[in-house]
Coordinates of C-alpha atoms in Angstrom, one line a residue:
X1 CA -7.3 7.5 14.8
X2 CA -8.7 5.1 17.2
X3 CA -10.3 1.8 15.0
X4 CA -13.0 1.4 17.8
X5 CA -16.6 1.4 16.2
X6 CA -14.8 2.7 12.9
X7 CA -15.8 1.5 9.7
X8 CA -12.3 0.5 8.1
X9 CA -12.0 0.0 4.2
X10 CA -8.8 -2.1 2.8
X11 CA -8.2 -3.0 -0.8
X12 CA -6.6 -6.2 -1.2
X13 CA -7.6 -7.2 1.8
X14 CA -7.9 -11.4 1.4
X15 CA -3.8 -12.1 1.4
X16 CA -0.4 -10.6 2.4
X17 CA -0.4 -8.1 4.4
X18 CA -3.7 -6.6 3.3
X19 CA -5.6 -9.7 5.3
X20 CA -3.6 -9.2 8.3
X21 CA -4.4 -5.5 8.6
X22 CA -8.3 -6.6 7.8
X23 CA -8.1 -9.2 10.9
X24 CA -6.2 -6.3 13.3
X25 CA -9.0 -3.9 12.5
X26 CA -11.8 -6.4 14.1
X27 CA -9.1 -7.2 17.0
X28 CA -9.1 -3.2 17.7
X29 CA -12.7 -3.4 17.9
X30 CA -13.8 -1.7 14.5
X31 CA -17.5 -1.2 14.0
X32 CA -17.7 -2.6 10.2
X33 CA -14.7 -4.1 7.9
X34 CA -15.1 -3.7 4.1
X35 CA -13.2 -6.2 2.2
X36 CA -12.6 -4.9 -1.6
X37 CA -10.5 -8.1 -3.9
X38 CA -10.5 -9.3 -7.0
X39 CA -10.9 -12.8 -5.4
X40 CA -14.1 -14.1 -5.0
X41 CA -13.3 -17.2 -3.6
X42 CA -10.5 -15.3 -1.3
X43 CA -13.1 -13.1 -0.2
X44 CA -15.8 -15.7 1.0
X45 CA -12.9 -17.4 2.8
X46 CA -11.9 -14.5 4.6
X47 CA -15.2 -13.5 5.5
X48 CA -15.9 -16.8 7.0
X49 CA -12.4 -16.8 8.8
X50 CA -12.8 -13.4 10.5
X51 CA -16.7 -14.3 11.1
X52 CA -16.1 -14.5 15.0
X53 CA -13.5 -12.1 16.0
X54 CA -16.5 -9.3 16.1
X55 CA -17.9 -6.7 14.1
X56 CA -19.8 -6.6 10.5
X57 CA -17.9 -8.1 7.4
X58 CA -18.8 -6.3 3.9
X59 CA -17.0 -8.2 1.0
X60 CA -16.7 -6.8 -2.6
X61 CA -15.7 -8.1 -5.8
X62 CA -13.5 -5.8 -7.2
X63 CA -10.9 -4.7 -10.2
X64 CA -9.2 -1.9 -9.4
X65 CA -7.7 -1.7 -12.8
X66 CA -11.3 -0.8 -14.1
X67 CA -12.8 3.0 -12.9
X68 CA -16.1 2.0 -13.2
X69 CA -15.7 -0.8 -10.6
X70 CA -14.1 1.1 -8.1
X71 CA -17.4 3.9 -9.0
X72 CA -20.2 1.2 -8.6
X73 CA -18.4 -0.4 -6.2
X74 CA -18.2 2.9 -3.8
X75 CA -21.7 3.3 -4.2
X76 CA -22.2 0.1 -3.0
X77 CA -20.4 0.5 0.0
X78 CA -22.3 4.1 1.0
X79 CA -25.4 2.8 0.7
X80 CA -25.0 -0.5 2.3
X81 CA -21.7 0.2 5.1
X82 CA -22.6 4.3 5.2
X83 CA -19.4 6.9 5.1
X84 CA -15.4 5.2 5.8
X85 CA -13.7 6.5 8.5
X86 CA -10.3 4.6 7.9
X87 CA -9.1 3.7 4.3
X88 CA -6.4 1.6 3.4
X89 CA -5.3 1.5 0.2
X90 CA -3.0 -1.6 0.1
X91 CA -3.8 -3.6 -3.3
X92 CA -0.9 -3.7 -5.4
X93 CA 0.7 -6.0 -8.2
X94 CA 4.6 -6.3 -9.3
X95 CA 5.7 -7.6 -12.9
X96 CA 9.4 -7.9 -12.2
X97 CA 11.1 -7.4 -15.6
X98 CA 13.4 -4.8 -17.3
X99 CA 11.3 -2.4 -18.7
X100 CA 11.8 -3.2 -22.3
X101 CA 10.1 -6.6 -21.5
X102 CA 7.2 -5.5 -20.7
X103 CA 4.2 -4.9 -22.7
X104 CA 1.8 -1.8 -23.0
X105 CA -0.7 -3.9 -20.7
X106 CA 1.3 -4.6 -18.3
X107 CA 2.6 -1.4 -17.7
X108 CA -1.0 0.1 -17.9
X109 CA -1.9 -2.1 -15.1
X110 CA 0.5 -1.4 -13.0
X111 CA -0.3 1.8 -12.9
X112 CA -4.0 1.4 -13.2
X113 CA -3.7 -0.9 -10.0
X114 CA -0.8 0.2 -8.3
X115 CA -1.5 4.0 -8.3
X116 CA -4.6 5.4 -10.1
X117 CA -6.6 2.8 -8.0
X118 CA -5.8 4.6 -4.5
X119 CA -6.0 8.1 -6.1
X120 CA -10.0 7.0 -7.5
X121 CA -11.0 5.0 -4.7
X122 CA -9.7 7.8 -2.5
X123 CA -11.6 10.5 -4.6
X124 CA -14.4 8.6 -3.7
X125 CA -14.9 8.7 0.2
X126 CA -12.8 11.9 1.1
X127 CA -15.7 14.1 0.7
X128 CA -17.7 11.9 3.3
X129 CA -14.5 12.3 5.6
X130 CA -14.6 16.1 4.8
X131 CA -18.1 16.6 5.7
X132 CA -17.5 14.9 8.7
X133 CA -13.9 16.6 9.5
X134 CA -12.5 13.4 10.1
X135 CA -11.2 10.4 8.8
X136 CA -7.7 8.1 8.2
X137 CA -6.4 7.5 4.7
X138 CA -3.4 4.9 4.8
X139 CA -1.5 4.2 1.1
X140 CA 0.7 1.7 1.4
X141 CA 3.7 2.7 -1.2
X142 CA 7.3 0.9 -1.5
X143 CA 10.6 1.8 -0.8
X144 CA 10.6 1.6 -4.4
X145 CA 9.6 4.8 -4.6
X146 CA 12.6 5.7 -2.9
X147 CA 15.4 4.2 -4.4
X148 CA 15.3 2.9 -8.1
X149 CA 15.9 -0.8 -9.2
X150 CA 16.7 -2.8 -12.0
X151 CA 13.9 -5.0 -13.3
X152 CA 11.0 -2.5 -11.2
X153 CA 10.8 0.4 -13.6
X154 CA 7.1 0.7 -13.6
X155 CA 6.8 -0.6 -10.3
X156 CA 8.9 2.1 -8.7
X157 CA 7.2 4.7 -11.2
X158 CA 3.9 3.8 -9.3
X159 CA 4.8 4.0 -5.9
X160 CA 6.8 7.5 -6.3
X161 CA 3.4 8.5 -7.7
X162 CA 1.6 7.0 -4.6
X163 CA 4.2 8.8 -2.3
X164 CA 3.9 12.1 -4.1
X165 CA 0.3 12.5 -4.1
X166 CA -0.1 11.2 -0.9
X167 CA 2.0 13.7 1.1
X168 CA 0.5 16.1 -1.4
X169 CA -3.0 15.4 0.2
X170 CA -1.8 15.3 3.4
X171 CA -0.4 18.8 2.9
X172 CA -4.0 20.1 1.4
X173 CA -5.8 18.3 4.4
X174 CA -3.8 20.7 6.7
X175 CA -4.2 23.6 4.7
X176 CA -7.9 23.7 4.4
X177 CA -7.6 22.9 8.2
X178 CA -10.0 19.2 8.0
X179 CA -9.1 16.7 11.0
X180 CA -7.8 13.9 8.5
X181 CA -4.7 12.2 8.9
X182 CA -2.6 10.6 5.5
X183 CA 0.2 7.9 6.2
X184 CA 2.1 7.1 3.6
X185 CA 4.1 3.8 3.9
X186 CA 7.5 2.4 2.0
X187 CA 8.2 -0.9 3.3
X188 CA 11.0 -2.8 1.7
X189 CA 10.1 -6.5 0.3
X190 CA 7.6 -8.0 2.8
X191 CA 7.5 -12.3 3.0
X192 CA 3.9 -12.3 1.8
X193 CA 4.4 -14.3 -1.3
X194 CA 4.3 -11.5 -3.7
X195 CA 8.0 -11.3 -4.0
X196 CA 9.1 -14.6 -4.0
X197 CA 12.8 -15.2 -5.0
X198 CA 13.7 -12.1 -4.1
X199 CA 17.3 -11.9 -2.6
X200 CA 18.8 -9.3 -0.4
X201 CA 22.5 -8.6 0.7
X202 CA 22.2 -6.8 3.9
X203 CA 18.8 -5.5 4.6
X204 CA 16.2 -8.0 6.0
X205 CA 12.9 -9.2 4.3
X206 CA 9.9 -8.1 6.5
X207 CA 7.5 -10.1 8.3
X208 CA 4.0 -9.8 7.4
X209 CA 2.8 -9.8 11.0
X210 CA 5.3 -7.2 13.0
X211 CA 4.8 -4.9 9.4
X212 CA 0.9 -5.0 9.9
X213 CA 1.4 -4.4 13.3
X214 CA 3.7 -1.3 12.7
X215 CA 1.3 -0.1 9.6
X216 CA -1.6 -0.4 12.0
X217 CA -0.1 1.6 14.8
X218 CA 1.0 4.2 12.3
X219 CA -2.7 5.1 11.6
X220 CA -3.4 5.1 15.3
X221 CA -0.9 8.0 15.9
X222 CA -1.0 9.7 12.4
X223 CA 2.1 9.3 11.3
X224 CA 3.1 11.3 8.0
X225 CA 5.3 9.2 6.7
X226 CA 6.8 5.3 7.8
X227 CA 9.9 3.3 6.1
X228 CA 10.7 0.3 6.9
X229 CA 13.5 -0.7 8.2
X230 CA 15.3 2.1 6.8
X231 CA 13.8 5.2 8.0
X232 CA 12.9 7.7 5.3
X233 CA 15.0 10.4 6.4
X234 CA 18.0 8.3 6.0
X235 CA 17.7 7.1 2.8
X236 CA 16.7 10.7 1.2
X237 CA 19.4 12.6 3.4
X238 CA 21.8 10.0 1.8
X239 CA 20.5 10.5 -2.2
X240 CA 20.9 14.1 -1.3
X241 CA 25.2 14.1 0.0
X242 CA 26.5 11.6 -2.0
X243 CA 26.8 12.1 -5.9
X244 CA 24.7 10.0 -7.9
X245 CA 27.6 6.4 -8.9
X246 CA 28.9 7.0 -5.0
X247 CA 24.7 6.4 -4.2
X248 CA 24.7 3.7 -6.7
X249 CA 27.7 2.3 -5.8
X250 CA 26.4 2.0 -1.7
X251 CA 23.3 0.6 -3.1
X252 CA 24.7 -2.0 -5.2
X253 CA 27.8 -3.2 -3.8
X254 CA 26.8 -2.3 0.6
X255 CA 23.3 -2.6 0.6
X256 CA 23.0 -5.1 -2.5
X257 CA 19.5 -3.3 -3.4
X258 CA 20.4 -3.6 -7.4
X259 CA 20.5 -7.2 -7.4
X260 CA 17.5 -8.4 -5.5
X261 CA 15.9 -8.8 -8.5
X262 CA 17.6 -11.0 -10.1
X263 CA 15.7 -14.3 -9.5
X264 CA 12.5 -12.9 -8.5
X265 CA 9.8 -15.4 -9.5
X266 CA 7.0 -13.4 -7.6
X267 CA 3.6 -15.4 -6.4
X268 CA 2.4 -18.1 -8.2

């Protein structure tokens, strides 16, 4: 999917990685850029940051937690942008505690947020991309959803849902034969801020800019699936030869994944 003269949509869009993936799709030459945050203030700022790189800016106050946002909110953006051609579902949110310390809110959130977000705001422009038999639909998932973690219960629940449905869709999208390409990405932690305090053993914490980079170049050549760094083939081929405490044991005491958790403080 070439982002020249597209009309890119990006949840979350006004930090992390979300913003840099918003400022890569005006460098690339996109046509019009629709913002959706919760942040108003983040949005006006972004807006007026990006103002001169090129292309139309559309910014929308959003809560993806709420369906009837994400509804009136779509609406919106058909009759003011017209029909997305690249969607990025990238808003997320992390509560970082052993399950039994969360409450019911929290864990509705999460997966209000974290998963039935990308699945609704999805539902709402795929028919425009199926009437026009073509179209990009990133979700950007965790290697959470790979590998379970002390204190990310509901977390990881979310993103195996986002990596299950969305290699479900891409499967559909083939079958009923519609040019429309889904990536599914599972990045470890990523320096953004989100996971602060996070400590890791072995593997390395990501940096926003070479991730966005990589996460934007994996929607340019349709690629099904993208972890990061551990490839996804590696990590599922592994779970599926080694019995369940040899796994466990790798992860904890080689890779240190069980523990990097522990003092997670997470953006303030």
């Amino acid at each position: 999917m070439d982002f020249t003269n597209k009309i890119v949509l990006i949840t979350g869009a006004c930090s992390g990685i979300g913003k840099i993936m918003a400022r890569k799709s005006l460098e690339r030459g996109c046509k019009k850029l629709v913002i959706w945050d919760i942040s108003e203030e983040g949005l006006s700022k972004t807006k007026e940051e990006f103002a001169k790189i090129g292309g139309e800016i559309f910014t929308y106050q959003i809560d993806l937690s709420n369906l009837d946002s994400i509804k009136i909110q779509a609406q919106r953006v058909r009759n003011d942008v017209g029909a997305v051609d690249v969607l990025i579902n990238n808003a997320g949110i992390v509560v970082g505690k052993y399950f039994h310390e969360h409450t019911h809110d929290q864990v509705q959130k999460s997966m209000s947020v974290n998963t039935n977000a990308l699945m609704h705001t999805t539902l709402e422009f795929l028919p425009g991309m199926m009437g026009n038999n073509s179209g990009a639909i990133c979700n950007i998932a965790s290697s959470a959803g790979l590998i379970s973690n002390p204190r990310m219960s509901v977390y990881a629940a979310s993103k195996w849902a986002v990596i299950g449905w969305g290699d479900s869709l891409r499967l559909e999208m083939n079958q009923l034969n519609k040019n429309i390409s889904v990536t599914t990405i599972m990045p470890f932690f990523i320096n953004t801020g989100m996971f602060d305090g996070v400590k890791s053993k072995l593997l390395p914490i990501l940096e926003p800019e070479k991730t966005s980079e990589k996460i934007i170049s994996a929607i340019e050549t349709e690629t099904k699936m993208l972890a990061m760094p551990l490839p996804y083939w590696f990590i599922r081929f592994s779970q599926g030869i080694l019995p369940i405490p040899t796994f466990d044991w790798v992860m904890e005491n080689v890779f240190g994944i069980y523990d990097t958790m522990k003092e997670f403080t997470g953006r303030k």
